[in-house]
CSV table of C-alpha atoms and ligand atoms in Angstrom, one decimal:
chain,number,residue,atom,x,y,z
A,1,MET,CA,0.0,0.0,0.0
A,2,ALA,CA,1.5,3.3,-1.1
A,3,PHE,CA,0.7,6.6,0.4
A,4,GLU,CA,1.4,10.2,-0.7
A,5,ASN,CA,1.7,11.2,3.0
A,6,GLU,CA,1.2,8.2,5.2
A,7,LYS,CA,1.3,10.2,8.5
A,8,MET,CA,-1.5,12.5,7.4
A,9,GLU,CA,-3.6,9.9,5.6
A,10,THR,CA,-3.6,7.4,8.5
A,11,MET,CA,-3.6,9.9,11.4
A,12,PRO,CA,-5.8,8.8,14.3
A,13,VAL,CA,-9.3,10.3,14.0
A,14,ASN,CA,-9.0,12.4,17.2
A,15,GLU,CA,-5.7,13.9,16.0
A,16,LEU,CA,-7.2,14.6,12.6
A,17,ARG,CA,-10.0,16.5,14.4
A,18,GLU,CA,-7.4,18.6,16.3
A,19,TYR,CA,-5.6,19.3,13.1
A,20,GLN,CA,-8.8,20.3,11.4
A,21,LEU,CA,-9.7,22.7,14.2
A,22,LYS,CA,-6.3,24.4,13.7
A,23,MET,CA,-6.8,24.6,9.9
A,24,MET,CA,-10.4,25.9,10.3
A,25,LYS,CA,-9.3,28.8,12.6
A,26,SER,CA,-6.5,29.7,10.2
A,27,VAL,CA,-8.7,29.7,7.0
A,28,ALA,CA,-11.5,31.7,8.8
A,29,LYS,CA,-8.9,34.3,9.9
A,30,LYS,CA,-7.5,34.4,6.3
A,31,VAL,CA,-10.8,35.1,4.6
A,32,TYR,CA,-12.0,37.5,7.3
A,33,GLU,CA,-8.8,39.6,7.1
A,34,ASN,CA,-8.3,39.5,3.3
A,35,ASN,CA,-11.7,39.3,1.6
A,36,ALA,CA,-14.5,41.9,1.8
A,37,PHE,CA,-17.3,39.5,0.9
A,38,TYR,CA,-16.5,37.1,3.7
A,39,ARG,CA,-15.8,39.9,6.2
A,40,ARG,CA,-19.4,41.2,5.5
A,41,ARG,CA,-20.9,37.7,5.7
A,42,PHE,CA,-19.2,36.9,9.0
A,43,LYS,CA,-20.5,40.3,10.4
A,44,GLU,CA,-24.0,39.5,9.2
A,45,GLU,CA,-23.8,36.2,11.1
A,46,GLY,CA,-22.3,38.0,14.1
A,47,ILE,CA,-19.2,35.7,14.2
A,48,LYS,CA,-15.5,36.4,14.4
A,49,PRO,CA,-12.8,33.8,13.6
A,50,ASP,CA,-11.8,33.8,17.3
A,51,ASP,CA,-15.2,32.4,18.2
A,52,ILE,CA,-14.3,29.0,16.7
A,53,LYS,CA,-13.4,26.9,19.7
A,54,THR,CA,-14.3,23.4,18.4
A,55,VAL,CA,-14.7,21.9,14.9
A,56,GLU,CA,-18.5,21.8,15.4
A,57,ASP,CA,-18.4,25.6,15.6
A,58,ILE,CA,-18.0,25.6,11.9
A,59,SER,CA,-21.9,25.5,11.8
A,60,LYS,CA,-21.7,29.2,13.0
A,61,LEU,CA,-20.0,30.2,9.8
A,62,PRO,CA,-22.0,31.3,6.7
A,63,PHE,CA,-22.5,29.0,3.7
A,64,THR,CA,-21.0,30.0,0.4
A,65,TYR,CA,-23.2,29.4,-2.7
A,66,LYS,CA,-22.5,29.1,-6.4
A,67,LYS,CA,-24.5,32.4,-6.7
A,68,ASP,CA,-21.9,34.1,-4.5
A,69,LEU,CA,-19.2,33.1,-7.0
A,70,ARG,CA,-21.4,34.4,-9.9
A,71,ASP,CA,-22.2,37.7,-8.1
A,72,ASN,CA,-18.6,38.3,-7.3
A,73,TYR,CA,-17.3,37.3,-10.7
A,74,PRO,CA,-14.4,37.5,-11.6
A,75,TYR,CA,-12.2,38.8,-8.7
A,76,GLY,CA,-14.5,39.2,-5.7
A,77,LEU,CA,-13.6,36.1,-3.7
A,78,LEU,CA,-9.8,36.4,-3.9
A,79,SER,CA,-8.0,36.3,-0.5
A,80,VAL,CA,-4.5,37.1,-1.9
A,81,PRO,CA,-3.2,40.0,-3.9
A,82,MET,CA,-3.6,39.8,-7.7
A,83,GLU,CA,0.1,39.5,-8.4
A,84,SER,CA,0.3,36.0,-6.8
A,85,ILE,CA,-2.3,34.5,-9.2
A,86,VAL,CA,-0.8,32.2,-11.8
A,87,ARG,CA,-4.0,30.7,-13.3
A,88,TRP,CA,-7.7,31.0,-13.7
A,89,HIS,CA,-10.2,28.2,-14.5
A,90,LEU,CA,-13.8,29.1,-15.5
A,91,SER,CA,-17.0,27.2,-15.4
A,92,SER,CA,-18.9,26.8,-18.6
A,93,GLY,CA,-21.6,29.2,-17.5
A,94,THR,CA,-24.6,27.5,-19.2
A,95,THR,CA,-26.9,30.1,-17.7
A,96,GLY,CA,-25.9,33.6,-17.1
A,97,LYS,CA,-22.5,34.5,-15.8
A,98,PRO,CA,-19.7,31.9,-15.5
A,99,THR,CA,-17.8,31.3,-12.2
A,100,ALA,CA,-14.1,31.8,-11.9
A,101,VAL,CA,-11.6,30.2,-9.6
A,102,ALA,CA,-8.0,31.4,-9.1
A,103,TYR,CA,-4.8,29.5,-8.3
A,104,THR,CA,-1.5,30.6,-6.9
A,105,ARG,CA,1.7,28.6,-7.6
A,106,LYS,CA,1.2,27.0,-4.2
A,107,ASP,CA,-2.4,26.0,-5.2
A,108,ILE,CA,-1.2,24.3,-8.4
A,109,ASP,CA,1.4,22.3,-6.4
A,110,THR,CA,-1.2,21.3,-3.6
A,111,TRP,CA,-3.6,20.2,-6.4
A,112,ALA,CA,-0.9,18.1,-8.1
A,113,THR,CA,0.0,16.6,-4.7
A,114,LEU,CA,-3.6,15.6,-4.2
A,115,ILE,CA,-3.7,13.8,-7.6
A,116,VAL,CA,-0.5,12.0,-6.6
A,117,ARG,CA,-2.3,10.9,-3.4
A,118,ALA,CA,-5.3,9.6,-5.5
A,119,MET,CA,-3.0,7.8,-8.0
A,120,LYS,CA,-1.0,6.1,-5.2
A,121,ALA,CA,-4.1,5.1,-3.4
A,122,ALA,CA,-5.2,3.3,-6.6
A,123,GLY,CA,-1.9,1.6,-7.0
A,124,ALA,CA,-0.4,3.7,-9.7
A,125,SER,CA,3.3,4.6,-9.7
A,126,ALA,CA,6.1,6.3,-11.6
A,127,ASP,CA,6.3,3.2,-13.9
A,128,ASP,CA,2.9,3.9,-15.4
A,129,VAL,CA,2.0,5.4,-18.7
A,130,VAL,CA,-1.0,7.6,-18.2
A,131,GLN,CA,-3.4,8.5,-21.1
A,132,ASN,CA,-5.2,11.5,-20.0
A,133,ALA,CA,-8.6,11.6,-21.8
A,134,TYR,CA,-10.1,14.4,-19.7
A,135,GLY,CA,-10.7,17.7,-21.5
A,136,TYR,CA,-7.8,20.2,-21.3
A,137,GLY,CA,-8.8,23.8,-21.0
A,138,LEU,CA,-11.1,25.8,-18.7
A,139,PHE,CA,-12.4,22.6,-17.3
A,140,THR,CA,-10.1,21.3,-14.5
A,141,GLY,CA,-10.1,17.6,-15.3
A,142,GLY,CA,-7.3,17.6,-18.0
A,143,LEU,CA,-4.8,19.9,-16.4
A,144,GLY,CA,-5.4,18.5,-12.9
A,145,PHE,CA,-4.6,14.9,-13.9
A,146,HIS,CA,-1.8,16.1,-16.2
A,147,TYR,CA,0.2,18.0,-13.4
A,148,GLY,CA,-0.6,15.2,-10.9
A,149,ALA,CA,0.6,12.4,-13.1
A,150,GLU,CA,3.8,14.3,-13.9
A,151,LYS,CA,4.4,15.0,-10.2
A,152,LEU,CA,4.0,11.2,-9.6
A,153,GLY,CA,6.8,10.7,-12.2
A,154,ALA,CA,4.6,8.8,-14.6
A,155,LYS,CA,4.7,9.2,-18.4
A,156,VAL,CA,1.7,11.4,-19.4
A,157,ILE,CA,0.1,11.4,-22.9
A,158,PRO,CA,-2.2,14.5,-23.1
A,159,VAL,CA,-4.7,13.1,-25.6
A,160,SER,CA,-7.7,15.1,-24.2
A,161,THR,CA,-11.2,14.2,-25.4
A,162,GLY,CA,-12.3,12.9,-28.8
A,163,ASN,CA,-10.5,11.1,-31.7
A,164,THR,CA,-11.4,7.7,-30.1
A,165,GLN,CA,-9.8,5.4,-32.7
A,166,ARG,CA,-6.6,7.4,-32.5
A,167,GLN,CA,-6.8,7.1,-28.7
A,168,ILE,CA,-7.0,3.3,-28.9
A,169,GLU,CA,-4.1,3.2,-31.4
A,170,ILE,CA,-2.0,5.3,-29.0
A,171,MET,CA,-2.9,3.0,-26.1
A,172,LYS,CA,-1.6,0.1,-28.1
A,173,ASP,CA,1.6,1.7,-29.4
A,174,PHE,CA,2.7,3.2,-26.1
A,175,GLU,CA,1.5,0.3,-23.9
A,176,VAL,CA,-0.7,2.6,-21.8
A,177,THR,CA,-1.4,1.3,-18.3
A,178,VAL,CA,-3.6,4.1,-16.9
A,179,ILE,CA,-6.6,5.8,-18.5
A,180,THR,CA,-8.4,8.8,-17.1
A,181,CYS,CA,-11.9,9.7,-18.4
A,182,THR,CA,-15.6,9.8,-17.6
A,183,PRO,CA,-17.5,6.5,-17.2
A,184,SER,CA,-19.6,7.2,-20.3
A,185,TYR,CA,-16.4,7.7,-22.3
A,186,ALA,CA,-14.8,4.5,-20.8
A,187,VAL,CA,-17.8,2.5,-22.1
A,188,PHE,CA,-17.6,4.3,-25.5
A,189,LEU,CA,-13.9,3.4,-25.7
A,190,ALA,CA,-14.6,-0.2,-25.0
A,191,GLU,CA,-17.4,-0.3,-27.6
A,192,THR,CA,-15.0,1.2,-30.2
A,193,MET,CA,-12.3,-1.3,-29.3
A,194,GLU,CA,-14.8,-4.1,-30.0
A,195,LYS,CA,-15.6,-2.6,-33.4
A,196,MET,CA,-11.9,-2.2,-34.2
A,197,GLY,CA,-11.4,-5.9,-33.4
A,198,ILE,CA,-9.1,-5.1,-30.4
A,199,ASP,CA,-9.3,-7.3,-27.4
A,200,PRO,CA,-8.2,-5.1,-24.4
A,201,GLU,CA,-7.1,-8.2,-22.4
A,202,LYS,CA,-4.8,-9.5,-25.1
A,203,ASP,CA,-3.9,-6.4,-27.2
A,204,LEU,CA,-3.7,-3.7,-24.5
A,205,ASN,CA,-2.0,-3.1,-21.1
A,206,LEU,CA,-4.7,-1.0,-19.3
A,207,ARG,CA,-4.6,-1.7,-15.6
A,208,ILE,CA,-6.1,1.3,-13.8
A,209,GLY,CA,-8.9,3.6,-14.8
A,210,PHE,CA,-9.4,6.9,-13.0
A,211,ILE,CA,-13.0,7.3,-13.8
A,212,GLY,CA,-15.1,10.2,-12.6
A,213,ALA,CA,-16.6,13.7,-13.3
A,214,GLU,CA,-20.1,12.1,-13.4
A,215,PRO,CA,-21.9,9.7,-11.0
A,216,TRP,CA,-21.6,6.0,-11.9
A,217,SER,CA,-22.8,2.8,-10.3
A,218,LYS,CA,-20.9,-0.2,-8.9
A,219,LYS,CA,-22.4,-2.2,-11.7
A,220,THR,CA,-21.0,0.2,-14.3
A,221,ARG,CA,-17.6,-0.2,-12.6
A,222,GLU,CA,-17.7,-3.9,-13.0
A,223,ARG,CA,-18.5,-3.5,-16.7
A,224,ILE,CA,-15.8,-1.0,-17.3
A,225,GLU,CA,-13.2,-3.2,-15.4
A,226,ASP,CA,-14.3,-6.1,-17.5
A,227,MET,CA,-14.7,-4.4,-20.9
A,228,LEU,CA,-11.3,-2.5,-20.7
A,229,GLY,CA,-9.4,-5.6,-19.3
A,230,LEU,CA,-8.4,-3.7,-16.1
A,231,ARG,CA,-9.1,-6.6,-13.8
A,232,ALA,CA,-7.3,-9.0,-16.1
A,233,HIS,CA,-4.2,-6.8,-15.7
A,234,GLY,CA,-4.4,-6.8,-11.9
A,235,GLY,CA,-6.0,-3.4,-11.4
A,236,GLY,CA,-9.4,-1.8,-11.5
A,237,ALA,CA,-11.5,1.3,-12.1
A,238,TYR,CA,-11.4,3.8,-9.3
A,239,ASP,CA,-13.7,6.7,-8.7
A,240,HIS,CA,-12.4,10.2,-7.9
A,241,TYR,CA,-14.1,13.4,-6.9
A,242,GLY,CA,-13.5,17.0,-7.3
A,243,LEU,CA,-14.8,20.4,-8.4
A,244,SER,CA,-13.0,23.5,-9.6
A,245,GLU,CA,-14.2,25.6,-6.7
A,246,MET,CA,-12.2,23.4,-4.3
A,247,CYS,CA,-9.2,22.7,-6.6
A,248,GLY,CA,-10.4,20.4,-9.4
A,249,PRO,CA,-10.2,16.6,-9.3
A,250,GLY,CA,-8.3,15.5,-6.2
A,251,VAL,CA,-10.8,16.4,-3.5
A,252,GLY,CA,-11.4,12.7,-2.9
A,253,ALA,CA,-10.4,9.4,-4.3
A,254,GLU,CA,-10.9,5.7,-3.9
A,255,CYS,CA,-8.3,3.3,-2.7
A,256,THR,CA,-7.8,-0.3,-3.9
A,257,ALA,CA,-10.3,-1.5,-1.3
A,258,GLN,CA,-13.0,0.3,-3.3
A,259,GLU,CA,-14.9,1.2,-0.1
A,260,GLY,CA,-15.9,4.6,-1.3
A,261,LEU,CA,-14.3,8.0,-1.9
A,262,HIS,CA,-11.9,9.2,0.7
A,263,ILE,CA,-12.4,12.9,1.2
A,264,TRP,CA,-9.0,14.3,2.3
A,265,GLY,CA,-9.6,15.7,5.7
A,266,ASP,CA,-6.3,17.6,6.0
A,267,HIS,CA,-7.3,19.7,3.0
A,268,PHE,CA,-11.1,19.8,3.1
A,269,TYR,CA,-13.7,19.8,5.9
A,270,LEU,CA,-16.7,17.6,5.0
A,271,GLU,CA,-20.2,18.3,6.1
A,272,VAL,CA,-23.4,16.6,5.0
A,273,ILE,CA,-26.3,19.0,5.4
A,274,ASP,CA,-30.1,18.7,5.3
A,275,PRO,CA,-31.2,20.9,2.4
A,276,GLU,CA,-34.3,22.0,4.2
A,277,THR,CA,-33.1,22.7,7.7
A,278,LYS,CA,-29.5,23.6,6.8
A,279,GLU,CA,-28.4,21.6,9.8
A,280,PRO,CA,-26.1,18.5,9.7
A,281,VAL,CA,-27.9,15.2,8.9
A,282,GLY,CA,-27.7,12.3,11.3
A,283,GLU,CA,-25.1,9.6,10.9
A,284,GLY,CA,-25.5,7.6,7.8
A,285,GLU,CA,-28.2,9.9,6.4
A,286,LYS,CA,-28.4,11.4,3.0
A,287,GLY,CA,-27.8,15.2,2.5
A,288,VAL,CA,-26.0,17.9,0.5
A,289,MET,CA,-22.2,17.9,0.5
A,290,VAL,CA,-20.7,21.1,1.9
A,291,LEU,CA,-16.9,21.5,1.9
A,292,THR,CA,-14.5,24.1,3.4
A,293,ASN,CA,-11.0,24.5,1.9
A,294,PHE,CA,-8.2,24.4,4.4
A,295,THR,CA,-5.2,24.7,2.1
A,296,LYS,CA,-6.4,26.7,-0.9
A,297,ASP,CA,-4.3,29.9,-1.0
A,298,ALA,CA,-5.8,32.1,-3.7
A,299,MET,CA,-9.5,31.6,-3.0
A,300,PRO,CA,-10.5,29.5,0.0
A,301,LEU,CA,-14.2,28.9,0.2
A,302,ILE,CA,-16.0,28.5,3.6
A,303,ARG,CA,-18.8,25.9,3.8
A,304,TYR,CA,-19.3,25.7,0.0
A,305,TRP,CA,-22.7,24.4,-0.9
A,306,ILE,CA,-21.9,21.9,-3.6
A,307,GLY,CA,-25.4,20.5,-4.3
A,308,ASP,CA,-24.1,16.9,-4.7
A,309,ILE,CA,-26.1,14.4,-2.6
A,310,THR,CA,-24.2,11.9,-0.6
A,311,ILE,CA,-23.9,9.9,2.7
A,312,ALA,CA,-20.7,10.1,4.8
A,313,ASP,CA,-19.0,7.4,6.8
A,314,PHE,CA,-16.5,8.5,9.4
A,315,GLU,CA,-15.2,5.0,10.2
A,316,PRO,CA,-11.6,4.4,9.1
A,317,CYS,CA,-11.2,2.3,5.9
A,318,SER,CA,-9.7,-1.2,5.8
A,319,CYS,CA,-6.7,0.4,3.9
A,320,GLY,CA,-5.7,2.3,7.1
A,321,ARG,CA,-6.8,5.7,5.9
A,322,THR,CA,-8.8,7.5,8.6
A,323,HIS,CA,-10.3,10.4,6.6
A,324,PRO,CA,-14.1,10.5,6.0
A,325,ARG,CA,-15.5,8.3,3.2
A,326,LEU,CA,-18.5,8.4,0.9
A,327,PRO,CA,-19.2,4.7,0.6
A,328,GLN,CA,-21.8,5.1,-2.1
A,329,GLY,CA,-20.0,8.0,-3.8
A,330,ILE,CA,-22.2,10.7,-5.2
A,331,LEU,CA,-25.9,9.7,-5.3
A,332,GLY,CA,-26.8,12.6,-7.6
A,333,ARG,CA,-27.1,16.4,-7.7
A,334,ALA,CA,-29.7,18.2,-5.8
A,335,ASP,CA,-30.4,20.0,-9.1
A,336,ASP,CA,-30.3,16.8,-11.3
A,337,MET,CA,-33.0,15.4,-9.1
A,338,VAL,CA,-36.3,15.4,-11.0
A,339,VAL,CA,-39.6,15.4,-9.2
A,340,VAL,CA,-42.0,13.2,-11.0
A,341,ARG,CA,-45.5,13.1,-9.5
A,342,GLY,CA,-44.1,14.4,-6.2
A,343,ILE,CA,-41.4,11.7,-6.0
A,344,ASN,CA,-37.7,12.6,-6.0
A,345,VAL,CA,-36.0,10.6,-8.8
A,346,PHE,CA,-32.2,10.7,-9.2
A,347,PRO,CA,-30.8,9.5,-12.6
A,348,SER,CA,-28.2,7.4,-10.6
A,349,GLN,CA,-31.1,5.4,-9.1
A,350,VAL,CA,-32.6,4.7,-12.5
A,351,GLU,CA,-29.2,3.6,-13.7
A,352,PHE,CA,-28.8,1.3,-10.7
A,353,VAL,CA,-32.0,-0.5,-11.7
A,354,LEU,CA,-31.2,-0.7,-15.4
A,355,MET,CA,-27.7,-2.2,-14.7
A,356,LYS,CA,-29.4,-5.2,-13.0
A,357,PHE,CA,-30.5,-6.4,-16.5
A,358,PRO,CA,-27.6,-8.0,-18.4
A,359,GLU,CA,-29.6,-7.7,-21.7
A,360,LEU,CA,-29.2,-3.9,-21.6
A,361,GLY,CA,-26.4,-1.8,-22.9
A,362,GLU,CA,-25.0,1.4,-21.3
A,363,ALA,CA,-26.8,4.1,-23.2
A,364,TRP,CA,-30.1,5.2,-21.7
A,365,GLN,CA,-32.1,8.4,-21.0
A,366,MET,CA,-35.2,9.4,-19.2
A,367,ILE,CA,-37.9,11.7,-20.5
A,368,VAL,CA,-40.2,13.5,-18.2
A,369,ASP,CA,-43.3,15.0,-19.8
A,370,ARG,CA,-46.7,16.2,-18.7
A,371,LYS,CA,-49.9,14.7,-20.2
A,372,GLY,CA,-52.8,16.8,-19.0
A,373,ALA,CA,-52.3,17.4,-15.3
A,374,LEU,CA,-50.1,14.3,-14.8
A,375,ASP,CA,-46.3,13.9,-15.1
A,376,SER,CA,-45.2,11.0,-17.2
A,377,LEU,CA,-41.8,9.3,-17.1
A,378,THR,CA,-40.4,7.3,-20.0
A,379,VAL,CA,-37.1,5.4,-19.7
A,380,GLU,CA,-35.4,4.6,-23.0
A,381,VAL,CA,-32.6,2.1,-22.9
A,382,GLU,CA,-30.6,0.2,-25.6
A,383,ARG,CA,-30.5,-3.5,-25.7
A,384,LYS,CA,-27.0,-5.0,-26.0
A,385,GLU,CA,-25.8,-6.1,-29.4
A,386,ASN,CA,-26.2,-9.8,-30.2
A,387,VAL,CA,-28.7,-10.3,-27.4
A,388,ARG,CA,-32.2,-11.4,-27.9
A,389,VAL,CA,-34.8,-9.6,-25.7
A,390,ASP,CA,-38.2,-11.1,-25.1
A,391,ASP,CA,-41.5,-9.2,-25.0
A,392,GLY,CA,-41.6,-9.3,-21.2
A,393,LEU,CA,-38.3,-7.4,-20.6
A,394,ALA,CA,-39.8,-3.9,-20.7
A,395,ASN,CA,-42.4,-5.0,-18.2
A,396,ARG,CA,-39.8,-6.5,-15.8
A,397,ILE,CA,-37.8,-3.3,-15.9
A,398,LYS,CA,-41.0,-1.3,-15.3
A,399,ASN,CA,-41.8,-3.4,-12.2
A,400,GLU,CA,-38.3,-3.1,-10.9
A,401,LEU,CA,-38.4,0.7,-11.3
A,402,LYS,CA,-41.7,0.8,-9.5
A,403,ALA,CA,-40.3,-1.4,-6.6
A,404,TYR,CA,-37.1,0.6,-6.3
A,405,LEU,CA,-38.1,4.2,-7.0
A,406,ASN,CA,-41.8,3.9,-6.2
A,407,VAL,CA,-42.6,5.7,-9.5
A,408,LYS,CA,-44.4,4.4,-12.5
A,409,ALA,CA,-42.4,4.6,-15.7
A,410,ASP,CA,-42.9,3.5,-19.3
A,411,VAL,CA,-39.9,1.5,-20.6
A,412,VAL,CA,-38.9,1.5,-24.2
A,413,ILE,CA,-36.1,-0.9,-25.4
A,414,ARG,CA,-34.2,0.7,-28.2
A,415,GLU,CA,-31.9,-1.0,-30.8
A,416,PRO,CA,-28.1,-0.8,-30.2
A,417,ASN,CA,-26.5,2.6,-31.1
A,418,THR,CA,-29.7,4.5,-31.5
A,419,LEU,CA,-29.5,6.7,-28.4
A,420,PRO,CA,-27.1,9.7,-28.2
A,421,ARG,CA,-23.4,9.1,-27.1
A,422,TYR,CA,-21.5,11.6,-25.0
A,423,GLU,CA,-17.7,12.2,-24.8
A,424,GLY,CA,-18.1,14.5,-21.8
A,425,LYS,CA,-20.9,14.3,-19.2
A,426,ALA,CA,-23.9,12.2,-20.4
A,427,LYS,CA,-27.2,14.0,-20.5
A,428,ARG,CA,-29.7,11.5,-18.9
A,429,VAL,CA,-32.7,13.6,-18.2
A,430,ILE,CA,-34.9,15.3,-20.8
A,431,ASP,CA,-37.5,17.3,-19.1
A,432,ARG,CA,-40.2,18.4,-21.6
A,433,ARG,CA,-42.6,19.7,-19.0
A,434,GLU,CA,-43.6,23.4,-19.2
A,435,PHE,CA,-43.9,25.0,-15.9
A,436,GLU,CA,-45.9,28.2,-15.5
B,501,ZN,ZN1,-9.3,3.1,1.8
């Protein structure tokens, strides 16, 4: 078992809490003294950094929302002078203003260190050849893994997204051992390999997949591990977690035990909050993930409301790491959630049900519409190639969806390769309802 920083990663929980208290005080002081937005927000809540006496006192601090980043775009959340900034990343800004995050040289190094931590936890080393198929550019995936893999000492091939056949040829020619990409792209790669007559077990050397940037199920993991030949080469597919507001990828990562994402507690403080009451949920309960940056230099965020739904486990992992874990990863986004006839439906739950049926392929989508006064939900899913499906399959899926989600859905089985494919994040929900 390799560590980036064994002392920190395996620190006894009580010592980690003490360390977190020290870091919490220091970051609260930093934003209070250096950032006008936070000084005003602290004053509105009637709190000063010195009022933090225990880690639980974090609940006295204000939340930071995505809207605050938009309203203060582009420079308003900086806590360092402009001359120390060396990079900006921007969100895509699908609606209205984008959001911007800043990095100092120290931030770039911390970020790379966290990727090294993730890579070592999954069993990667300087001997690996890393094909980085995350997008390079304003999105943090590509550059994050690039700097991290170089810091690890591995050989990096910056392929970025697209050009799938070429990617597969490169994998073969350079004996690539590590692939980084989204789960939907991993599946698309495997499907393309099959069409090209390439057998990943025999013809390729892929051992480790760093798969993330969108939620995926355990069943999808097994398929990716199998389809890309990762298990056959002694490795696996490992989830990782991040968002540009915290650093980029590197906020959390899975170890080889695959018992959930470790959220690195020496860099981030994890809270799981009830979206209604804004109070912490009980142990083992579902809520919205809220993170505080301890080590971000340019632009630390206090209690950042991420909107991802998760469940935290504070028990140490069998690998020896003591930081909090998300055993089920990300269950969905609070804003991905669709309410169908009053029931909360997460795309990840629909996928979980679909993956139980071996006759089905990976491509699927759900369409929400309104017929008269009633919502309707239709799940469209492709059958696998060379698989016969009987007339009863759609009905069995329908019953399983009803049993698991408590929602009635029409199920349509489509022919292979008829639903849209995505090289980035897959779009699973099509909401055709018109709300007044
Ligand atoms: Zn572990």
